[in-house]
XYZ file of C-alpha atoms in Angstrom:
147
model
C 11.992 5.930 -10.389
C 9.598 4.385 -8.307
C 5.782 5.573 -8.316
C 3.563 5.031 -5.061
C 0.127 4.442 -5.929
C -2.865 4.724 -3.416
C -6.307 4.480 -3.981
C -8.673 6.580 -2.103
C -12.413 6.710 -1.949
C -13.642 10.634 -1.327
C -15.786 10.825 1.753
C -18.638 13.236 2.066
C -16.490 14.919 4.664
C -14.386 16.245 2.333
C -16.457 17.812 0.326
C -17.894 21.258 0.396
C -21.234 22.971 0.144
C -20.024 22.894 -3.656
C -20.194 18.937 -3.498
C -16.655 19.446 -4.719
C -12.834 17.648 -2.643
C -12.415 20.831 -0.300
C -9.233 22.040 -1.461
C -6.929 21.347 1.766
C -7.844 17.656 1.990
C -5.658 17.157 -0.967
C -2.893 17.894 1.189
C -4.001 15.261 3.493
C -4.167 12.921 0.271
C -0.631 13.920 -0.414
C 0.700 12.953 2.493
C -1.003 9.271 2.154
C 0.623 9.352 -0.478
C 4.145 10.007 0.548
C 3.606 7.946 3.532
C 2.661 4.799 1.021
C 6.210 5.724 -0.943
C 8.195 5.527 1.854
C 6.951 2.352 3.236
C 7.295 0.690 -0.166
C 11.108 1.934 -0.152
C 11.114 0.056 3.164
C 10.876 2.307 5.611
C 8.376 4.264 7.959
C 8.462 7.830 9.742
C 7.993 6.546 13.177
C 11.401 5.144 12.871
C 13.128 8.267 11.982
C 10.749 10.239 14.936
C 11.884 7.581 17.495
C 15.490 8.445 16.664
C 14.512 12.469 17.636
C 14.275 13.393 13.268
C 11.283 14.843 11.906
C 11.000 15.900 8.000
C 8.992 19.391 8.185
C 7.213 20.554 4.879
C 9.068 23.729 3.984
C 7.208 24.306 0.938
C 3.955 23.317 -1.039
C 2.317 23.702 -4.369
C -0.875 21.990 -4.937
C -2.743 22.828 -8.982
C -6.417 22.154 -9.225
C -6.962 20.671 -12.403
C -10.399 18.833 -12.229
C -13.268 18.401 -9.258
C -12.764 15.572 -7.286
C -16.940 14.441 -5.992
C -18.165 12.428 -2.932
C -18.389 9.329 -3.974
C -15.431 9.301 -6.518
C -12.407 7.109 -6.008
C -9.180 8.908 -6.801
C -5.697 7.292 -7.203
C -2.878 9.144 -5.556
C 0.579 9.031 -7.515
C 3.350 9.745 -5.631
C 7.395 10.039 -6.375
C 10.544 11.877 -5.168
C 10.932 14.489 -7.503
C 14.401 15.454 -5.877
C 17.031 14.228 -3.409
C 20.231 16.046 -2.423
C 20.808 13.951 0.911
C 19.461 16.838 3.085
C 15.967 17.958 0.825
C 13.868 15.936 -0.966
C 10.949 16.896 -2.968
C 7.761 15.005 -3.635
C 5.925 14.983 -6.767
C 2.128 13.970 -6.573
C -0.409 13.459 -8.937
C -3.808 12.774 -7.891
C -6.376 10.908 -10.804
C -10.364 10.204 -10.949
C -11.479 7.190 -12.293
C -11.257 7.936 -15.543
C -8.169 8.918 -16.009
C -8.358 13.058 -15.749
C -5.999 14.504 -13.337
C -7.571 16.326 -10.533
C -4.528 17.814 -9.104
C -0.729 17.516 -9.420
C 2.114 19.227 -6.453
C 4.802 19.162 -5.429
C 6.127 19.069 -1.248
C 9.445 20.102 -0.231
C 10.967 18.440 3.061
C 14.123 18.639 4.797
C 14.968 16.480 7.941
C 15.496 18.442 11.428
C 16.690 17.476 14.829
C 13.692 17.435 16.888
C 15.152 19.177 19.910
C 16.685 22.166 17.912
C 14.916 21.860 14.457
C 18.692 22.281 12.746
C 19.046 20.268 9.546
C 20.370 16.488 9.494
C 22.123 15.016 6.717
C 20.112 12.207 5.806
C 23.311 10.489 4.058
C 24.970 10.632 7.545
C 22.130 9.415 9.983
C 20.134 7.076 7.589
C 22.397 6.051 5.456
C 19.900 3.091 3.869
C 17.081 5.560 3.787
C 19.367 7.630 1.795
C 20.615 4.762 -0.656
C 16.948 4.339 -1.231
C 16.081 7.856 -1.894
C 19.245 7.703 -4.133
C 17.508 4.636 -6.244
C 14.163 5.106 -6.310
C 14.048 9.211 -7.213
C 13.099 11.055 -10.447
C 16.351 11.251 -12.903
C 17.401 14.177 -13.876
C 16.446 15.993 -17.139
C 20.248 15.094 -18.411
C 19.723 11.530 -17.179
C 16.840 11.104 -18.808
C 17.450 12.511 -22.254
C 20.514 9.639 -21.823
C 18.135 6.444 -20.895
């Protein structure tokens, strides 16, 4: 499985009259994040976009675990979580400095054609992007409990 990491330094635009991360910019973090995983698998989005595919969030779960402050630099984790050669999930775990987590989620994504939004099969159209997804994702429980 291979883990993206990406530092970030919080801006005091992203805070709130709290002095807290407001809560949707960890969605922006996220998809640093993913964007940082795919390029170290080797690829980029643009590339799929210029070939008319887009990979639409179809589902997102963000948990607040611990205030993220101006000022603080956080460390974005980020992993795929699950790949069936049409969906793949992201996993995401977000860190302060000193180790507490400050959130954790999970994105779900599913590759469309631009000019119709039906489903691709990435297998079929990308087939390296798919051997990658294929190497570098989460095991399974099963697999696991085997390694």
């Amino acid at each position: 499985m291979l883990v993206a990491q990406k530092d970030i330094e919080v801006r005091y635009a992203e805070t709130d009259q709290m002095g807290v991360v407001y809560h949707a910019n960890y969605l922006v973090w996220m998809e640093i994040g993913r964007t940082s995983l795919i390029e170290e698998m080797g690829f980029k989005y643009t590339d799929m976009e210029e070939e008319g595919i887009l990979a639409p969030v179809m589902d997102i779960n963000i948990s607040y675990k611990s205030p993220a402050k101006y000022g603080d630099a956080v460390t974005v984790h980020t992993w795929i979580d699950h790949y069936d050669g049409l969906r793949t999930h992201y996993g995401y775990e977000i860190l302060l400095a000193d180790g507490k987590i400050a959130a954790t989620g999970l994105s779900k994504h599913v590759c469309v054609k631009k000019d119709n939004f039906r489903p691709v099969l990435i297998r079929k159209h990308f087939p390296e992007w798919h051997e990658a997804c294929e190497k570098y994702k989460k095991l399974s429980d099963m697999q696991e409990t085997r390694s």
